[in-house]
Structures are given as C-alpha cells and as structure tokens.
Amino acid sequence: MSQDDSRPMMSRRSVLRITGAATVAAGLGTAAVGAAASPATAASAFAHPGMLHTQADFDRMAAKVKAGTGLWKQGYAKLAANPRGLSTWKANPLATVIRGADGDNVTTLAFDIHAAYQNALRWKITGDTAHADAARDILNSWSAKLTTLDGSADRFIAAGIHGYQFANAAEIMRGYDGFDLARFKKMMLDVFYSASSSFLAKHNGAYDSNYWSSWDLLSTACVLAVGILCDDRAKVDEAVTYFRTGKGMGSVKNAIPFIHPGGLGQMVEVGRDQGHALLSVGLLGTICEMAWNQGIDLYGYDDNRVLKGVEYAAKWNLGKDVPFTSWTWHKGAPGSWEGWETFTEASESGRGGVRPIWESLYNHYVNRRGLDAPYVSAMAAKVRPEGGGGDYGTGGGLDHLGFGTLVFTRDKTIVSATTPTPSASASGSGSGSGSGSATDSGTATPTADASGGTQPQGGRGEDLAATGAGGIAAAAATGVLAIAGGFIALRRRGAHGNS
C-alpha cells in the first residue's frame, strides 16, 4: 500500500488488456545484473526470534524503556499512543483479501497485522500478557480463516508487504501459550509465500523489467520472512539469491544500477517518484536486517551498495541535488506488447515525504558498523521519533511496521562486516514445515506452476501481464494514456495503493 498520488509517466498501476497467454522472458533490458553468486548461508540452526528483532534487541528495549532513557522513552510513547497497540483490539479476519479490484478490503488485513505486531512489541517490552493475548488472538483468528489473496496484479503487493509483516508478528509470538504456530505457518506458505515466490519467478507473465524494484523487494521480503518463520533454508536462500543476482528490477544491482563518484548509488525508483523510492528504501532495510539476524550480511553486499543507494535517496529527499544517469525502462509482456520509457532526472513527485524507515539503516551503518552515512543520519534525525502503522496515513504509512526509534536505536558498538551476529538463542530447523535444504553453493528454485507455463496467481486472466487491475471497461473512467504497437494502456485513478 503505497502512496496514491505519485505516479510515473506510465504508472505501475496501469491496466494492460492482453489477449492470450504470455511467456516469461529472461533478460532485463537496460538494468544491469551482477554475476551469479551463491547465497551466504547462516549456520544450520535458525536464530529465534530472528527477523527484524532478536531477543537481545527486546532485552535492550525493555531495559531502556524501564529506565526512561531518552530516545527509547520517546519511541515507546509513540507506540503506546497508537490505537492499534491497545490490548482491547479485536481482529476482523476474512477468508478472501482483495487488493486493487472491486471489493478491495486489504486495509482490514493491514490494520490487524499492525495491531498484532504492536501488541507483541508491547508485551515483549512491558511483560503485560494482555498484549500477548491480543497479538496471539489476532494471529490465530486469521490463520483459521484466510485462504485467498485476490484482485488485480496488486495481489502480489498484498502478498509481499503483508506477508513479511505478518511473519514478523508471528516470530515475536513464537512459543507463546495458545499460539497455533503450525497453522499459521501453513497459511503463510499457502497464501503469502506461494504468490511472492511465483512473482519473482514469472513476474505475472510480463518482462522481468516490467515491474518496478519495489515489487521485487516486497516479494523478496516475504520469501525471506516466511523462510525464517518456517526454518526453511531453501526459501531463505531463494530470497538471498534473488536479492543478489535476480533478473528483475528488485535485485540490488538493478534497483541501484549506477554508482556515482563520491559513493552515491542511483536508485531507479528515484527517477519514478519519491513515494516509491522511499518504499524501496524501507524494504531494503527490512530485508537486510532480517538477513543480518540470521548471520547473512546483505547490508555490506557489493561494497555496501545498499548504503550508497539509500544515501542517494536521502540526499534528494532532503532537498539537495544528486547526479543522474539517464536510463530506459523496458516494459510490457512477451508476445503481446512492449514499450520503452527514458528517465533523465530525479523526480520531484512526492519529494521530501516522511516514512518510518530510516532508523534501522542509520543504526546499522553508523552505530553497528561505524560507517559514515550523513544523509541517512539527517533523515533519521528529521523523522525521529518514528511512529508506526497508521501514523502516516493508510497509504504508504502501512507499508512499514515502523517504530524504528524504539526498536533499532542502539549504543555504538562496532562489529565486523563479515560476521553478522544473530540472536544468542537458536532453534534447530527440525520444527519447520519447509521443504528445502541448502547446499554449500546451491540456489533455490522458486515455486513453479505444475503446468510449467506462465499462470497468473489468483485474480483474473486479463491482467496476466498487467501492472494493475485489468479490464477494458476501465477505459471509460480512466482514459487512454497511449495507443501504440497494438496495445492499450490505461491509468486507473483513485485506485487503492500504488506500490
């Protein structure tokens, strides 16, 4: 769910009416892909809790809040003021969640996930089991009912964003009395992982470069989080491999394709609009922190490429000039249509927006690694103390779990870039429901349809290669943006979200 008011010349929520089946193309057009590399795998045992937070993190938060210490006190005040963190929150589970089409109800899911996460945090920090009971009941109610994600191509956005968020809430509640973790894992695998893995493998039948980097990043975040939750090494490797060398726009060298003198890495989404650029910044931090807590350093991959990219986005959104290398976007679907669009400058759309995404990056690069990150540091100071779900609206404000000032602030303690330290407590992989195991050099193969062909995940056939909801009937409401090469491109206005 990102901002509704920021769109590129050809929005990712454009509607593309396509006849017949499409096949997936390999090749990314103009974005550069790095050489193949094996995923770094952590020890055979997974660390739990070990996604965005470890037990050491919870111990730090609890001690600092109890002592009434500075930034932690301010951060907890933001959490306590959010109505979704109340122990009286009651879930409203649905069997089918729809995004981007008639009956859109994804906000119901989003608010319940944020309520589960916030209550879980408050329990870990205060010890109040009323919050733990609330979080457990929310998670149990959804795993007992949810079976389907539907809608336009935006169903993949719902799978990715809410998949990684749901998994993080469940990871905190792992082992709590009455929490049905086995049933929750099944829901995550059947509903969220299946859609996100399929998207990374087939990109909904479109060219691999058709979808912007944030689509791939949110899908990667979901695959990684579900892999950790389910103690499934193959799924973790799938996410790590895609992040490093995937063929789509969201692998790190395609998301940040140009490195400028002085160490600024041009992010492709900065040329699109800043709502989506900041969404990508937040997702990069989320992926890297979850991997770090399992002993995998993606923050430092390719000479700190993520740092260079987020510094670039931060500098532009602080109102400062950035260098820009022109690049051309290849969009469309094999055998159906294709087009190209060239970006020549950083976009002013949404510039200076606020999202709760900077503290994790600041605290890793500056306080954990001792590196310089002047623009990220300035953005963190600007937004501090970070709030969370709903504090920044119901569009982009629900894309991130937030409360970074509370959960990520740490005293400066420099650690090695090559030895990320997971939680001190670890659990073996025997409890997992996953199907894969890692080899020393193997990479996981994303789930494919049984037919071996390109199939949409849910939704309707006409949006097979769409970047939004399908249907020629939408033309009357949206108008034709472009007619070329035998295809019709339509823009839906006022649609829910715009990731």
XYZ file of C-alpha atoms in Angstrom:
499
model
C 0.000 0.000 0.000
C 1.947 2.967 -1.070
C 1.056 6.499 -1.947
C -1.944 7.011 -4.173
C -0.892 10.346 -5.601
C 2.549 9.644 -7.087
C 2.782 8.018 -10.489
C 5.351 7.829 -13.271
C 4.537 8.650 -16.857
C 3.413 5.058 -17.237
C 2.118 4.002 -13.823
C 2.791 0.612 -12.468
C -0.901 0.560 -11.790
C -1.561 0.940 -15.484
C -4.039 -1.510 -16.922
C -2.904 -3.601 -19.853
C -5.540 -5.585 -21.731
C -3.879 -8.675 -23.146
C -5.291 -11.475 -25.287
C -3.898 -14.986 -24.969
C -1.164 -16.447 -22.832
C 2.260 -14.911 -22.388
C 5.626 -16.461 -21.698
C 8.252 -15.099 -19.384
C 11.328 -13.527 -20.898
C 14.764 -13.841 -19.310
C 16.833 -10.639 -19.753
C 16.279 -7.339 -18.003
C 16.633 -4.773 -20.748
C 18.824 -1.918 -19.701
C 19.227 -2.672 -15.977
C 22.485 -4.372 -15.161
C 22.550 -7.765 -13.465
C 25.561 -8.884 -11.444
C 27.425 -12.109 -11.957
C 25.913 -15.180 -10.383
C 26.867 -15.786 -6.782
C 25.955 -18.329 -4.172
C 23.869 -17.160 -1.211
C 25.672 -16.783 2.060
C 24.079 -19.254 4.394
C 23.983 -18.954 8.132
C 24.548 -21.861 10.475
C 22.228 -24.843 10.080
C 20.145 -23.708 13.057
C 17.934 -20.657 12.746
C 18.033 -17.916 15.370
C 14.652 -17.268 17.001
C 13.430 -14.647 17.418
C 15.410 -13.662 14.374
C 13.669 -11.395 11.881
C 13.619 -7.658 12.496
C 14.312 -8.246 16.189
C 16.332 -10.658 18.312
C 15.952 -11.424 21.995
C 18.931 -9.176 22.662
C 17.003 -6.359 20.958
C 13.958 -6.968 23.148
C 16.132 -7.044 26.268
C 17.675 -3.714 25.270
C 14.292 -2.113 24.576
C 12.795 -3.326 27.849
C 15.737 -2.103 29.923
C 15.930 1.290 28.226
C 12.186 1.924 28.417
C 12.052 0.867 32.068
C 14.908 3.258 32.816
C 13.091 6.052 30.956
C 16.080 6.583 28.694
C 15.960 9.300 26.007
C 15.132 8.036 22.534
C 13.707 4.728 23.770
C 11.297 6.601 26.027
C 10.191 8.789 23.113
C 9.869 5.792 20.836
C 7.767 3.835 23.291
C 5.494 6.844 23.786
C 4.762 6.737 20.043
C 3.925 3.044 20.287
C 1.716 3.461 23.348
C -0.222 6.265 21.641
C -1.142 4.168 18.601
C -4.672 2.731 18.912
C -3.653 -0.483 17.172
C -1.397 -1.278 20.105
C -4.267 -1.499 22.582
C -4.817 -4.908 24.168
C -8.563 -4.482 23.523
C -8.076 -4.638 19.722
C -10.329 -7.254 18.138
C -9.477 -8.868 14.814
C -11.780 -8.943 11.807
C -10.467 -11.924 9.827
C -11.517 -12.539 6.234
C -11.446 -15.654 4.076
C -10.528 -13.650 0.970
C -8.497 -10.448 0.900
C -8.782 -8.292 -2.233
C -6.446 -5.554 -3.370
C -6.800 -3.391 -6.469
C -10.238 -4.582 -7.607
C -13.914 -4.400 -6.681
C -14.412 -5.280 -3.051
C -10.952 -4.056 -2.053
C -10.631 -4.868 1.648
C -6.889 -5.128 2.181
C -6.843 -2.360 4.792
C -8.738 -4.660 7.168
C -5.855 -7.137 6.971
C -3.244 -4.390 7.255
C -4.681 -2.876 10.436
C -4.963 -6.281 12.109
C -1.355 -7.127 11.246
C -0.138 -3.840 12.686
C -2.255 -4.464 15.791
C -0.690 -7.909 16.226
C 2.827 -6.536 15.801
C 2.311 -3.577 18.118
C 0.733 -5.689 20.844
C 3.531 -8.228 20.525
C 6.092 -5.451 20.943
C 4.336 -4.032 23.988
C 4.278 -7.483 25.593
C 7.995 -8.009 24.985
C 8.850 -4.604 26.422
C 6.461 -4.448 29.391
C 5.712 -8.096 30.172
C 1.960 -7.374 30.144
C 0.359 -10.612 28.946
C -2.850 -8.813 27.968
C -0.926 -7.541 24.952
C 0.450 -11.013 24.241
C -3.051 -12.483 24.379
C -4.297 -9.817 21.978
C -1.496 -10.486 19.489
C -1.983 -14.255 19.733
C -5.730 -13.999 19.183
C -5.297 -11.800 16.107
C -2.819 -14.220 14.554
C -4.924 -17.273 15.380
C -8.113 -15.743 14.009
C -6.523 -15.003 10.645
C -4.802 -18.367 10.259
C -8.147 -20.050 10.954
C -9.903 -18.170 8.147
C -7.712 -16.636 5.430
C -7.310 -18.797 2.317
C -7.064 -16.440 -0.663
C -5.450 -13.215 -1.890
C -7.297 -11.872 -4.922
C -7.683 -8.746 -7.001
C -5.580 -7.200 -9.731
C -1.842 -7.668 -10.045
C -1.796 -5.725 -6.795
C -2.486 -9.024 -5.044
C 1.266 -9.574 -5.291
C 1.814 -6.324 -3.389
C -0.550 -7.540 -0.677
C 1.271 -10.876 -0.511
C 4.676 -9.250 -0.192
C 4.036 -6.398 2.213
C 1.579 -8.136 4.485
C 3.423 -11.422 4.227
C 6.666 -10.071 5.667
C 4.773 -8.069 8.296
C 2.589 -10.993 9.392
C 5.616 -13.260 9.659
C 7.410 -10.721 11.875
C 4.458 -10.535 14.268
C 4.297 -14.333 14.439
C 8.049 -14.611 15.018
C 7.703 -12.484 18.151
C 4.857 -14.676 19.403
C 6.614 -17.980 18.653
C 6.198 -20.304 21.629
C 3.551 -18.224 23.416
C 0.853 -20.267 25.115
C -2.074 -20.908 22.786
C -0.481 -19.563 19.610
C -1.053 -22.077 16.806
C 2.261 -21.648 15.023
C 1.832 -24.729 12.823
C -1.461 -23.475 11.411
C -0.025 -20.000 10.958
C 2.951 -21.380 9.017
C 0.585 -23.237 6.701
C -1.312 -20.034 5.964
C 1.927 -18.181 5.286
C 3.149 -20.858 2.896
C -0.145 -21.368 1.060
C -1.319 -17.763 0.802
C 1.681 -15.425 1.027
C 4.842 -17.307 0.068
C 3.268 -19.008 -2.947
C 2.289 -15.683 -4.503
C 5.571 -13.913 -3.715
C 7.775 -16.752 -4.958
C 5.725 -17.060 -8.138
C 6.041 -13.339 -8.769
C 9.823 -13.402 -8.501
C 9.977 -16.378 -10.869
C 7.499 -15.227 -13.517
C 6.640 -11.557 -12.910
C 2.985 -12.203 -13.638
C 3.763 -13.074 -17.268
C 5.435 -9.751 -18.055
C 9.015 -8.914 -18.982
C 11.247 -9.204 -15.945
C 11.876 -5.456 -16.142
C 8.159 -4.558 -16.400
C 7.621 -4.206 -12.657
C 9.465 -1.608 -10.627
C 12.021 -2.550 -7.993
C 9.667 -2.188 -5.030
C 7.514 -5.065 -6.346
C 10.509 -7.411 -6.289
C 11.745 -6.101 -2.942
C 8.447 -6.628 -1.151
C 8.207 -10.132 -2.639
C 11.780 -10.878 -1.536
C 10.999 -9.629 1.968
C 8.049 -12.018 2.161
C 10.006 -15.035 0.900
C 12.825 -14.339 3.361
C 10.493 -13.829 6.322
C 8.495 -16.975 5.607
C 11.722 -18.941 5.214
C 12.889 -17.823 8.652
C 9.493 -18.422 10.261
C 9.330 -21.943 8.816
C 13.003 -22.826 9.421
C 13.277 -23.420 5.670
C 16.815 -22.919 4.412
C 15.850 -23.238 0.742
C 13.420 -20.335 0.993
C 15.970 -18.158 2.764
C 18.481 -18.992 0.027
C 15.850 -18.210 -2.597
C 15.413 -14.708 -1.194
C 19.138 -14.068 -0.703
C 19.988 -15.288 -4.185
C 17.306 -13.109 -5.765
C 18.429 -10.068 -3.808
C 21.971 -10.521 -5.099
C 21.540 -11.747 -8.656
C 17.832 -11.872 -9.533
C 16.738 -10.976 -13.050
C 14.104 -8.416 -12.078
C 14.308 -4.755 -11.126
C 14.484 -5.507 -7.409
C 17.774 -7.365 -7.265
C 20.178 -4.933 -5.673
C 22.312 -4.176 -8.736
C 19.195 -3.465 -10.789
C 17.493 -1.456 -8.054
C 20.710 0.604 -7.687
C 22.251 0.353 -11.175
C 24.611 3.359 -11.203
C 27.310 4.267 -8.682
C 28.364 7.908 -8.943
C 31.639 9.465 -7.776
C 31.557 10.092 -4.054
C 29.691 6.873 -3.274
C 26.110 7.754 -4.192
C 24.133 4.913 -5.765
C 21.335 5.992 -8.089
C 18.107 4.147 -7.242
C 15.788 3.532 -10.192
C 12.706 4.465 -8.182
C 14.076 7.970 -7.525
C 13.508 8.641 -11.217
C 9.907 7.489 -10.873
C 8.604 9.253 -7.749
C 9.656 9.591 -4.158
C 6.792 7.650 -2.574
C 8.031 4.508 -4.270
C 11.675 5.413 -3.778
C 11.083 5.627 -0.023
C 9.083 2.395 -0.102
C 12.143 0.749 -1.652
C 14.447 2.305 0.948
C 12.327 0.838 3.711
C 12.182 -2.587 2.088
C 15.954 -2.650 1.591
C 16.430 -2.010 5.295
C 13.855 -4.669 6.203
C 15.459 -7.356 4.030
C 18.970 -6.565 5.204
C 18.073 -6.538 8.904
C 16.223 -9.864 8.728
C 19.144 -11.447 6.882
C 21.681 -9.956 9.321
C 19.865 -11.519 12.256
C 20.328 -14.911 10.585
C 24.041 -14.307 10.036
C 23.863 -13.083 6.431
C 25.308 -9.657 5.565
C 23.289 -8.108 2.742
C 23.852 -4.612 4.127
C 27.508 -4.895 3.089
C 26.998 -6.817 -0.150
C 28.837 -5.457 -3.199
C 30.840 -2.856 -1.279
C 27.856 -1.551 0.728
C 25.707 -0.993 -2.346
C 22.566 -0.577 -0.233
C 24.221 2.219 1.765
C 25.111 4.038 -1.455
C 21.540 3.748 -2.712
C 19.799 4.907 0.438
C 22.236 7.798 0.837
C 21.285 8.887 -2.698
C 17.556 8.741 -1.949
C 18.033 10.513 1.378
C 20.081 13.311 -0.160
C 17.470 14.013 -2.844
C 14.617 13.953 -0.336
C 16.497 16.350 1.919
C 16.262 18.895 -0.907
C 19.822 18.527 -2.186
C 20.949 17.902 -5.753
C 22.042 14.449 -6.897
C 23.745 13.272 -10.107
C 21.546 11.319 -12.517
C 22.391 8.918 -15.321
C 19.646 8.529 -17.928
C 18.234 5.039 -18.299
C 15.487 3.387 -20.299
C 12.771 1.190 -18.869
C 11.691 -1.821 -20.938
C 8.086 -2.688 -20.147
C 5.401 -4.979 -21.460
C 4.792 -8.692 -21.953
C 6.464 -11.158 -24.338
C 4.406 -11.830 -27.419
C 1.793 -9.233 -26.518
C 3.256 -5.743 -26.385
C 6.320 -3.826 -25.346
C 7.416 -0.262 -24.822
C 10.274 1.858 -23.603
C 10.411 4.946 -21.397
C 13.511 7.014 -20.691
C 14.155 8.771 -17.382
C 16.556 11.699 -17.429
C 16.327 13.234 -13.952
C 15.287 12.587 -10.385
C 11.557 13.047 -9.907
C 10.126 15.921 -7.877
C 6.906 13.973 -7.243
C 6.476 13.339 -3.519
C 9.890 14.796 -2.737
C 10.555 15.214 0.975
C 7.944 12.671 2.073
C 8.115 11.106 5.529
C 8.123 7.380 6.252
C 9.309 5.437 9.326
C 12.218 3.775 7.514
C 15.484 5.473 8.466
C 16.383 4.326 11.973
C 17.218 0.740 11.010
C 19.602 1.920 8.289
C 21.149 4.637 10.457
C 21.698 2.340 13.413
C 23.224 -0.404 11.293
C 25.631 1.654 9.229
C 26.567 4.259 11.837
C 26.135 2.643 15.275
C 26.700 -1.009 14.422
C 29.276 -0.678 11.644
C 30.819 2.721 12.345
C 30.444 3.992 8.771
C 29.604 7.484 7.555
C 26.022 7.965 6.380
C 25.437 11.705 6.558
C 22.201 11.889 4.563
C 20.616 8.833 6.162
C 21.633 10.284 9.534
C 19.951 13.583 8.676
C 16.756 11.842 7.535
C 16.655 9.736 10.707
C 17.009 12.884 12.807
C 14.261 14.585 10.788
C 11.713 11.790 11.288
C 12.686 10.811 14.860
C 10.908 9.526 16.890
C 9.430 7.193 14.306
C 5.826 6.118 14.617
C 4.211 3.091 13.028
C 1.156 1.670 11.324
C -1.423 4.335 10.602
C 0.641 7.235 11.972
C 1.495 8.254 8.403
C -1.847 7.639 6.734
C -3.404 4.494 5.309
C -1.457 4.502 2.049
C 2.308 4.318 2.365
C 2.035 4.537 6.143
C 1.021 0.873 6.321
C 3.905 -0.385 4.168
C 6.317 -0.398 7.120
C 5.990 -1.742 10.652
C 7.759 1.373 11.935
C 8.676 2.437 15.492
C 12.324 2.343 14.483
C 13.472 4.797 17.156
C 12.260 2.367 19.792
C 13.285 -0.916 18.212
C 16.513 -0.118 16.344
C 18.253 2.579 18.407
C 21.424 1.107 19.877
C 24.560 2.349 21.532
C 27.523 2.459 19.184
C 29.246 -0.921 19.227
C 31.271 -1.655 16.114
C 31.074 -5.174 14.712
C 32.744 -6.800 11.722
C 31.089 -6.529 8.325
C 31.846 -10.180 7.686
C 30.474 -11.591 10.915
C 26.865 -10.512 11.472
C 25.741 -11.741 14.854
C 22.358 -13.436 15.136
C 20.463 -13.828 18.363
C 22.219 -15.741 21.101
C 19.318 -18.197 21.306
C 18.893 -20.512 18.345
C 16.437 -23.193 17.422
C 17.106 -26.106 15.163
C 15.370 -26.476 11.849
C 13.519 -29.603 12.851
C 10.429 -27.662 13.853
C 9.977 -26.154 10.441
C 7.433 -27.081 7.820
C 9.639 -26.118 4.916
C 10.578 -28.450 2.137
C 14.081 -27.412 1.187
C 17.604 -27.565 2.490
C 20.607 -25.554 1.435
C 23.747 -26.850 -0.145
C 27.054 -25.069 0.152
C 26.621 -23.441 -3.227
C 23.082 -24.190 -4.323
C 20.390 -21.688 -5.053
C 16.742 -22.401 -4.523
C 14.375 -22.661 -7.457
C 11.231 -20.599 -6.924
C 7.937 -22.426 -6.995
C 6.623 -23.048 -10.498
C 3.126 -23.875 -11.662
C 2.518 -27.573 -12.203
C 1.995 -26.999 -15.917
C 5.401 -25.359 -16.247
C 3.768 -22.477 -18.086
C 3.003 -18.892 -17.173
C -0.044 -18.691 -14.952
C -1.448 -15.763 -13.006
C -1.650 -16.163 -9.235
C -5.300 -15.588 -8.464
C -7.006 -12.538 -9.903
C -8.320 -12.562 -13.461
C -6.753 -13.794 -16.640
C -6.875 -10.464 -18.376
C -4.320 -8.921 -16.002
C -1.739 -11.626 -16.702
C 0.925 -9.097 -17.641
C -0.734 -6.076 -16.099
C 0.724 -3.683 -13.612
C -2.699 -3.004 -12.134
C -6.292 -4.162 -12.387
C -7.451 -5.430 -15.767
C -10.466 -4.690 -17.877
C -11.250 -2.656 -20.965
C -14.320 -1.372 -19.156
C -11.972 0.776 -17.096
C -11.342 2.927 -20.167
C -14.440 4.969 -19.634
C -13.277 6.004 -16.191
C -9.575 6.335 -16.787
C -8.968 7.355 -20.355
C -6.362 6.086 -22.772
C -2.798 7.053 -21.973
C -1.162 5.588 -25.033
C -2.058 3.520 -28.057
C 0.946 2.082 -29.782
C 2.143 -1.213 -31.158
C -1.314 -2.738 -30.911
C -1.822 -2.362 -27.148
C -3.939 -0.166 -24.948
C -2.504 1.282 -21.773
C -4.935 2.701 -19.251
C -4.381 4.531 -15.984
C -6.666 3.856 -13.075
C -7.128 6.970 -10.977
C -8.091 6.923 -7.351
C -7.181 3.270 -7.048
C -6.177 1.768 -3.734
C -2.430 1.902 -3.218
C 0.284 2.311 -5.835
C 3.242 0.204 -4.975
